[in-house]
Short mmCIF file of C-alpha atoms in Angstrom, two decimals:
data_model
loop_
_atom_site.label_atom_id
_atom_site.label_comp_id
_atom_site.label_asym_id
_atom_site.label_seq_id
_atom_site.Cartn_x
_atom_site.Cartn_y
_atom_site.Cartn_z
CA MET A 6 -20.86 -7.95 27.39
CA THR A 7 -23.23 -5.46 25.83
CA SER A 8 -22.10 -2.37 23.96
CA LEU A 9 -23.33 -0.15 26.80
CA GLU A 10 -21.35 -2.10 29.42
CA PHE A 11 -18.26 -2.08 27.20
CA THR A 12 -18.49 1.68 26.60
CA SER A 13 -19.02 2.33 30.33
CA GLN A 14 -15.95 0.29 31.30
CA VAL A 15 -13.82 1.95 28.61
CA GLN A 16 -14.85 5.38 29.91
CA LYS A 17 -13.84 4.44 33.46
CA ILE A 18 -10.44 3.15 32.36
CA SER A 19 -9.82 6.06 29.96
CA LEU A 20 -8.80 8.28 32.89
CA THR A 21 -5.84 6.00 33.62
CA LEU A 22 -4.65 6.09 30.02
CA ARG A 23 -3.64 9.75 30.09
CA PRO A 24 -0.54 9.41 32.33
CA ALA A 25 0.73 6.47 30.26
CA ALA A 26 0.15 8.45 27.06
CA MET A 27 2.05 11.36 28.60
CA ASN A 28 4.99 9.04 29.34
CA LEU A 29 5.03 7.91 25.73
CA THR A 30 4.60 11.24 23.98
CA ARG A 31 6.14 13.72 26.47
CA ASP A 32 3.63 16.31 25.20
CA ALA A 33 0.20 17.11 26.64
CA ASP A 34 -1.53 17.69 23.29
CA ASP A 35 -0.02 14.58 21.73
CA ALA A 36 -1.03 12.59 24.80
CA LYS A 37 -4.65 13.77 24.44
CA ASP A 38 -4.60 12.83 20.76
CA LEU A 39 -3.12 9.41 21.54
CA VAL A 40 -5.77 8.67 24.18
CA GLN A 41 -8.52 9.83 21.85
CA GLU A 42 -7.21 7.67 18.99
CA THR A 43 -6.88 4.71 21.36
CA LEU A 44 -10.47 5.06 22.54
CA LEU A 45 -11.72 5.42 18.98
CA LYS A 46 -9.90 2.24 17.93
CA ALA A 47 -11.19 0.41 21.00
CA LEU A 48 -14.79 1.37 20.30
CA LEU A 49 -14.49 0.53 16.61
CA ASN A 50 -13.00 -2.87 17.44
CA LYS A 51 -15.08 -3.80 20.49
CA ASP A 52 -16.12 -7.02 18.75
CA LYS A 53 -12.45 -8.15 18.91
CA PHE A 54 -12.35 -7.81 22.69
CA LYS A 55 -12.89 -11.12 24.48
CA ALA A 56 -15.15 -10.82 27.51
CA GLY A 57 -13.45 -11.96 30.70
CA THR A 58 -10.01 -10.71 29.66
CA ASN A 59 -8.25 -7.63 31.00
CA LEU A 60 -9.82 -4.60 29.30
CA LYS A 61 -7.26 -2.21 30.76
CA ALA A 62 -4.35 -4.24 29.33
CA TRP A 63 -6.15 -4.42 25.98
CA LEU A 64 -6.51 -0.62 25.91
CA TYR A 65 -2.86 -0.10 26.90
CA THR A 66 -1.79 -2.44 24.11
CA ILE A 67 -3.87 -0.51 21.58
CA MET A 68 -2.35 2.74 22.83
CA ARG A 69 1.22 1.44 22.71
CA ASN A 70 0.78 0.02 19.21
CA THR A 71 -0.85 3.25 18.02
CA PHE A 72 2.05 5.27 19.43
CA ILE A 73 4.63 2.98 17.77
CA ASN A 74 2.83 3.10 14.42
CA ASN A 75 2.58 6.89 14.53
CA TYR A 76 6.24 7.19 15.52
CA ASN A 77 7.29 4.92 12.66
CA LYS A 78 5.24 6.97 10.20
CA ILE A 79 6.84 10.19 11.39
CA THR A 80 10.37 8.83 11.20
CA LYS A 81 9.68 7.29 7.80
CA ARG A 82 8.51 10.68 6.50
CA SER A 83 11.48 12.54 7.92
CA SER A 84 13.97 10.02 6.54
CA ASN A 85 12.48 9.74 3.08
CA ILE A 86 14.99 8.36 0.60
CA ASP A 87 15.17 9.69 -2.93
CA SER A 88 14.49 6.63 -5.07
CA THR A 89 16.77 7.86 -7.86
CA GLU A 90 19.84 7.80 -5.62
CA TYR A 91 20.15 4.02 -5.54
CA PHE A 92 21.20 3.87 -9.21
CA GLN A 93 24.50 5.61 -8.50
CA TYR A 94 25.70 2.57 -6.55
CA PHE A 95 25.40 0.25 -9.53
CA ASN A 96 28.43 1.93 -11.09
CA THR A 97 30.79 1.16 -8.20
CA ASP A 98 31.57 -2.46 -9.10
CA GLN A 99 35.10 -2.59 -10.47
CA ASN A 100 34.16 -5.43 -12.87
CA TYR A 101 32.03 -3.06 -14.94
CA ILE A 102 34.02 0.18 -14.86
CA THR A 103 36.16 1.08 -17.82
CA HIS A 104 38.17 4.18 -18.55
CA ASN A 105 35.47 5.70 -20.71
CA GLY A 106 32.54 4.46 -18.59
CA ALA A 107 30.75 2.84 -21.54
CA THR A 108 30.36 -0.55 -19.89
CA SER A 109 28.86 0.88 -16.73
CA ASP A 110 26.43 2.92 -18.83
CA PHE A 111 25.26 -0.32 -20.45
CA VAL A 112 24.85 -1.98 -17.05
CA VAL A 113 22.80 0.89 -15.64
CA ARG A 114 20.68 1.03 -18.77
CA ASP A 115 20.08 -2.75 -18.66
CA ILE A 116 19.11 -2.57 -15.00
CA ASN A 117 16.73 0.31 -15.66
CA GLU A 118 15.20 -1.59 -18.58
CA ALA A 119 14.86 -4.75 -16.50
CA ILE A 120 13.10 -2.83 -13.73
CA SER A 121 10.91 -1.03 -16.27
CA SER A 122 9.96 -4.34 -17.88
CA LEU A 123 8.44 -5.54 -14.61
CA GLY A 124 4.68 -5.15 -14.46
CA THR A 125 3.44 -2.33 -12.26
CA ASP A 126 2.01 -4.86 -9.80
CA TYR A 127 5.54 -6.19 -9.24
CA ARG A 128 7.66 -3.08 -9.80
CA THR A 129 5.87 -0.87 -7.25
CA PRO A 130 6.20 -3.20 -4.21
CA PHE A 131 9.77 -4.12 -5.24
CA MET A 132 10.89 -0.50 -5.47
CA MET A 133 9.14 0.41 -2.20
CA TYR A 134 10.91 -2.48 -0.47
CA TYR A 135 14.20 -1.54 -2.10
CA ILE A 136 14.09 2.04 -0.80
CA GLY A 137 13.35 0.86 2.73
CA TYR A 138 9.65 0.26 3.32
CA LYS A 139 8.71 -2.74 5.45
CA TYR A 140 6.37 -5.42 4.11
CA MET A 141 3.51 -4.26 6.36
CA GLU A 142 3.91 -0.63 5.29
CA ILE A 143 3.82 -1.63 1.63
CA ALA A 144 0.72 -3.74 2.23
CA GLU A 145 -1.04 -0.84 3.96
CA LYS A 146 -0.01 1.73 1.37
CA LEU A 147 -1.03 -0.45 -1.61
CA GLN A 148 -4.02 -1.93 0.24
CA ILE A 149 -3.11 -5.54 -0.54
CA PRO A 150 -2.43 -8.52 1.75
CA ILE A 151 1.10 -8.85 3.15
CA GLY A 152 1.47 -12.31 1.58
CA THR A 153 0.78 -10.79 -1.82
CA VAL A 154 3.44 -8.13 -1.18
CA LYS A 155 6.04 -10.76 -0.27
CA ASN A 156 5.12 -12.88 -3.29
CA ARG A 157 5.33 -9.95 -5.72
CA ILE A 158 8.72 -8.87 -4.37
CA HIS A 159 9.99 -12.44 -4.66
CA ILE A 160 8.77 -12.73 -8.26
CA ALA A 161 10.26 -9.32 -9.14
CA ARG A 162 13.65 -10.38 -7.76
CA LYS A 163 13.49 -13.65 -9.65
CA ASP A 164 12.59 -11.88 -12.91
CA LEU A 165 15.36 -9.29 -12.45
CA LYS A 166 17.88 -12.00 -11.70
CA ALA A 167 16.90 -13.83 -14.89
CA ALA A 168 16.93 -10.63 -16.97
CA LEU A 169 20.36 -9.62 -15.65
CA GLN A 170 21.94 -13.11 -15.70
CA VAL A 171 24.55 -11.86 -18.17
CA TYR A 172 26.05 -9.74 -15.35
CA ALA A 173 26.33 -12.60 -12.86
CA PRO A 174 29.90 -13.10 -11.60
CA VAL A 175 31.90 -15.70 -13.49
CA GLY A 176 31.25 -19.12 -12.00
CA ALA A 177 27.92 -18.14 -10.46
CA SER A 178 25.92 -19.76 -13.25
CA ALA A 179 28.04 -22.93 -12.95
CA ALA A 180 27.34 -23.02 -9.20
CA THR A 181 23.64 -22.51 -9.85
CA GLU A 182 23.58 -25.35 -12.38
CA ALA A 183 25.48 -27.61 -9.96
CA ALA A 184 22.95 -26.85 -7.22
CA GLU A 185 20.08 -27.65 -9.58
CA VAL A 186 21.70 -30.98 -10.51
CA LEU A 187 22.11 -31.84 -6.83
CA GLU A 188 18.43 -31.05 -6.18
CA ASP A 189 17.35 -33.48 -8.89
#
């Protein structure tokens, strides 16, 4: 299919996209924007369309995915979590609270130091994941592959676990050693 044929067929089908966009957005202006963004994405990615398949279904899929992505971005913005709030929950474990709070201060300081000791490449994706971002959102925001994001978060967790081993519950290290012996 040539570019001219593709563009002509997309233009014909674009008239049927508007009612579906209206059902999704419930707003005339947002529906126009959604259709326009869908058509732009379709024209930019025409090489990904396989000739002989259903062009209308392909366009509807692009539109639906665009709507979902935009909705997720909006809800993510409106429910932004303050990243400093998560530290307050580290003090709630009864094992580390004393009457004067000194032990919990040490724990929080050690956790902050452990997180700070992570390299920026590992700390940034870990903290983004911790405050609620999904792997794909982190990958898009940092412009790195999703596999790299998952790997960096895994390594950050592993490093934090090793750095904070002293705070592991009693018996946890014995269970870990027993598991390692069984693996060998």
